[in-house]
Coordinates of C-alpha atoms in Angstrom, one line a residue:
Chain F
X21 CA 0.0 0.0 0.0
X22 CA 1.7 3.2 -1.2
X23 CA -1.0 5.7 -0.3
X24 CA -1.9 6.3 -3.9
X25 CA -5.0 4.5 -5.1
X26 CA -6.0 4.1 -8.8
X27 CA -9.3 3.0 -10.2
X28 CA -10.3 1.0 -12.2
X29 CA -7.4 -1.4 -12.2
X30 CA -8.4 -2.7 -15.6
X31 CA -10.4 -1.0 -18.4
X32 CA -11.4 -2.2 -21.8
X33 CA -13.0 0.4 -24.1
X34 CA -13.9 0.9 -27.7
X35 CA -12.5 3.7 -29.8
X36 CA -15.7 5.7 -29.5
X37 CA -16.2 5.4 -25.8
X38 CA -15.6 8.0 -23.1
X39 CA -14.2 6.8 -19.8
X40 CA -12.2 8.2 -16.9
X41 CA -9.3 7.0 -14.8
X42 CA -9.2 8.1 -11.2
X43 CA -6.4 8.6 -8.8
X44 CA -6.5 9.5 -5.1
X45 CA -3.5 10.1 -2.8
X46 CA -3.8 9.9 1.0
X47 CA -0.3 11.2 1.7
X48 CA -1.0 15.0 1.9
X49 CA 1.2 15.6 -1.1
X50 CA 0.8 18.7 -3.3
X51 CA 2.0 17.4 -6.7
X52 CA 0.4 14.7 -8.8
X53 CA 1.4 13.1 -12.1
X54 CA 0.1 10.9 -14.9
X55 CA 2.6 8.5 -16.6
X56 CA 2.1 6.2 -19.4
X57 CA 3.9 2.8 -19.6
X58 CA 3.5 1.0 -23.0
X59 CA 4.8 -2.5 -23.6
X60 CA 8.6 -2.6 -24.1
X61 CA 8.8 1.2 -23.8
X62 CA 10.1 3.4 -20.9
X63 CA 7.7 5.3 -18.6
X64 CA 6.6 8.6 -20.2
X65 CA 5.5 11.6 -18.2
X66 CA 2.2 12.9 -19.5
X67 CA 0.9 15.6 -17.1
X68 CA 2.1 17.3 -13.9
X69 CA -0.1 19.2 -11.4
X70 CA 1.6 21.3 -8.7
X71 CA -0.8 22.8 -6.1
X72 CA -3.8 21.8 -8.4
X73 CA -2.3 23.8 -11.3
X74 CA -1.2 22.0 -14.4
X75 CA 2.5 22.8 -15.0
X76 CA 3.4 20.2 -17.6
X77 CA 1.8 18.7 -20.6
X78 CA 4.3 16.6 -22.5
X79 CA 2.8 17.0 -26.0
X80 CA 0.0 14.6 -25.1
X81 CA -2.8 14.3 -27.6
X82 CA -6.0 16.1 -26.8
X83 CA -8.0 12.8 -26.5
X84 CA -6.4 12.6 -23.1
X85 CA -7.8 15.3 -20.8
X86 CA -6.6 15.6 -17.1
X87 CA -8.5 17.1 -14.3
X88 CA -7.3 18.0 -10.8
X89 CA -10.2 19.2 -8.6
X90 CA -8.1 19.3 -5.4
X91 CA -4.6 18.2 -4.3
X92 CA -5.8 14.7 -3.4
X93 CA -7.6 13.7 -6.6
X94 CA -6.5 13.4 -10.2
X95 CA -8.5 12.2 -13.2
X96 CA -7.6 11.3 -16.7
X97 CA -10.6 11.6 -19.1
X98 CA -10.3 9.5 -22.2
X99 CA -12.3 9.9 -25.4
X100 CA -11.9 8.6 -29.0
X101 CA -8.8 6.7 -28.1
X102 CA -6.7 4.6 -30.6
X103 CA -5.5 1.0 -30.1
X104 CA -2.0 2.3 -29.7
X105 CA -3.1 4.1 -26.5
X106 CA -3.4 0.7 -24.8
X107 CA -1.0 0.8 -21.9
X108 CA -0.6 0.9 -18.2
X109 CA -1.4 4.4 -16.9
X110 CA 0.3 5.2 -13.6
X111 CA -0.5 8.0 -11.2
X112 CA 2.1 9.3 -8.8
X113 CA 2.3 12.0 -6.1
X114 CA 5.1 13.8 -4.4
X115 CA 5.7 16.7 -2.0
X116 CA 6.9 19.9 -3.5
X117 CA 8.9 21.7 -0.8
X118 CA 9.1 25.5 -0.7
X119 CA 9.4 28.1 -3.4
X120 CA 12.4 26.4 -4.9
X121 CA 10.3 23.5 -5.9
X122 CA 12.4 20.7 -4.4
X123 CA 10.5 17.5 -4.6
X124 CA 10.5 14.4 -2.6
X125 CA 10.4 11.0 -4.1
X126 CA 7.5 9.8 -6.2
X127 CA 4.9 7.5 -4.8
X128 CA 3.1 5.5 -7.5
X129 CA -0.2 3.8 -7.6
X130 CA -0.6 0.3 -9.0
X131 CA -1.8 1.6 -12.3
X132 CA -4.8 1.2 -14.6
X133 CA -4.4 -1.3 -17.4
X134 CA -6.2 0.2 -20.4
X135 CA -7.0 -1.8 -23.5
X136 CA -8.5 0.0 -26.5
X137 CA -10.3 -2.2 -29.0
Chain W
X826 CA 16.8 9.5 -24.5
X827 CA 17.7 8.1 -21.1
X828 CA 20.8 9.6 -19.6
X829 CA 21.8 6.3 -18.0
X830 CA 23.0 2.9 -19.2
X831 CA 22.2 -0.3 -17.3
X832 CA 22.5 -4.0 -18.1
X833 CA 19.4 -5.5 -19.5
X834 CA 19.2 -8.3 -17.0
X835 CA 21.0 -9.9 -14.1
X836 CA 20.6 -12.9 -11.9
X837 CA 21.5 -13.2 -8.2
X838 CA 21.2 -16.0 -5.7
X839 CA 18.8 -15.6 -2.8
X840 CA 20.6 -14.4 0.3
X841 CA 23.6 -13.0 -1.6
X842 CA 24.2 -9.3 -2.3
X843 CA 22.8 -8.0 -5.5
X844 CA 25.0 -5.3 -7.1
X845 CA 23.3 -3.4 -9.9
X846 CA 25.6 -1.1 -12.0
X847 CA 24.6 2.1 -13.7
X848 CA 26.6 4.4 -16.0
X849 CA 25.7 8.1 -16.2
X850 CA 28.8 9.6 -17.8
X851 CA 27.1 12.8 -18.8
X852 CA 25.7 13.7 -15.4
X853 CA 26.0 17.3 -14.4
X854 CA 27.1 18.7 -11.1
X855 CA 23.7 19.4 -9.7
X856 CA 22.0 16.2 -10.9
X857 CA 21.0 13.5 -8.5
X858 CA 21.0 9.7 -9.0
X859 CA 17.7 8.0 -8.2
X860 CA 16.9 4.4 -8.1
X861 CA 13.4 3.0 -8.4
X862 CA 12.2 -0.6 -8.9
X863 CA 9.0 -2.0 -10.4
X864 CA 7.7 -5.4 -9.4
X865 CA 5.6 -7.1 -11.9
X866 CA 2.1 -5.6 -12.2
X867 CA 2.8 -2.8 -9.7
X868 CA 3.8 0.8 -10.0
X869 CA 7.4 1.8 -9.5
X870 CA 8.7 2.1 -5.9
X871 CA 11.3 4.6 -4.8
X872 CA 14.5 3.0 -3.3
X873 CA 17.2 5.6 -2.7
X874 CA 18.9 8.6 -4.2
X875 CA 22.1 10.5 -3.8
X876 CA 24.2 13.3 -5.1
X877 CA 27.9 12.7 -4.3
X878 CA 28.2 10.7 -1.1
X879 CA 27.3 7.1 -0.6
X880 CA 23.9 6.6 0.9
X881 CA 22.2 3.8 2.8
X882 CA 18.7 3.2 4.0
X883 CA 16.7 0.2 5.1
X884 CA 16.3 -1.1 1.6
X885 CA 19.6 -0.6 -0.1
X886 CA 23.0 1.2 -0.4
X887 CA 24.0 3.5 -3.2
X888 CA 27.7 3.8 -4.1
X889 CA 28.6 6.7 -6.4
X890 CA 32.0 6.9 -7.9
X891 CA 34.2 9.9 -7.1
X892 CA 33.8 11.3 -10.7
X893 CA 30.1 10.6 -10.4
X894 CA 30.0 8.9 -13.8
X895 CA 28.7 5.6 -12.5
X896 CA 27.0 4.2 -9.5
X897 CA 26.0 0.8 -8.0
X898 CA 22.9 -0.1 -6.1
X899 CA 23.5 -2.8 -3.5
X900 CA 20.7 -5.0 -2.1
X901 CA 22.7 -6.6 0.8
X902 CA 20.7 -9.8 1.2
X903 CA 18.5 -10.4 -1.8
X904 CA 15.2 -12.2 -1.4
X905 CA 12.8 -13.6 -4.0
X906 CA 10.6 -10.6 -3.5
X907 CA 13.4 -8.4 -4.8
X908 CA 12.8 -9.8 -8.3
X909 CA 11.9 -6.7 -10.3
X910 CA 13.0 -4.2 -12.9
X911 CA 15.4 -1.6 -11.4
X912 CA 15.6 1.9 -12.9
X913 CA 18.6 4.2 -12.5
X914 CA 17.7 7.8 -13.3
X915 CA 19.4 11.1 -13.1
X916 CA 17.4 14.2 -12.4
X917 CA 17.5 17.7 -11.0
X918 CA 15.9 17.4 -7.6
X919 CA 15.2 21.1 -7.7
X920 CA 13.0 20.6 -10.7
X921 CA 9.4 20.8 -9.4
X922 CA 8.1 19.2 -12.7
X923 CA 10.2 16.2 -11.8
X924 CA 11.3 15.5 -15.4
X925 CA 12.7 12.0 -14.7
X926 CA 13.8 10.3 -17.9
X927 CA 13.2 6.6 -17.5
X928 CA 15.2 4.0 -19.4
X929 CA 14.6 0.3 -19.8
X930 CA 16.1 -0.6 -16.5
X931 CA 17.7 -3.9 -15.3
X932 CA 15.5 -6.9 -14.9
X933 CA 16.9 -8.5 -11.7
X934 CA 15.9 -12.1 -11.1
X935 CA 16.6 -13.6 -7.7
X936 CA 17.0 -17.4 -7.8
X937 CA 16.4 -19.7 -4.9

């Protein structure tokens, strides 16, 4: 138990569906992240939220839409995905310390395994 | 591209020390070395990090060479539960966007 909970753990969706992935952290952290892990590829950072504000969007296609309503919750809204979007989507959190932005280590959830048919 | 180079895979006998090497020859003076591991079907787990000095915690030890161009993660008494992919990453700890560049890692298999 890492203190970061992701739901659902597994999701199968068609290319025309709309679904959402949810992440909740119980660690009191102020930064949250979405990562994508495709088969045989390294982890790729998708989005970063610091203090609920999005500070990073690594050229992610608009069919992925993040939402961070508060510092404990993070969503990834999915629509009109492609089969190549099938992957493990990982949420992480960390504590950003002070104005200099020093971060502690990342705490990851167990991931949501997404299959797009 | 990942700024580190690691062996693709390694084996280690249960109960022995597992020594995982990592090359980071282009590391700059203010970059930290981080180690994470990912057990099958789970998210990555932080292990340890360091800048210049050797570091030790309850999970592992991190040995960084004096020129900082390479490091070794040591699991002192490996167990079967240590079987995982181990990632060596360099990053600016001061970067609040935490731009870790993940490589392929080393698949460590602990054998009974």
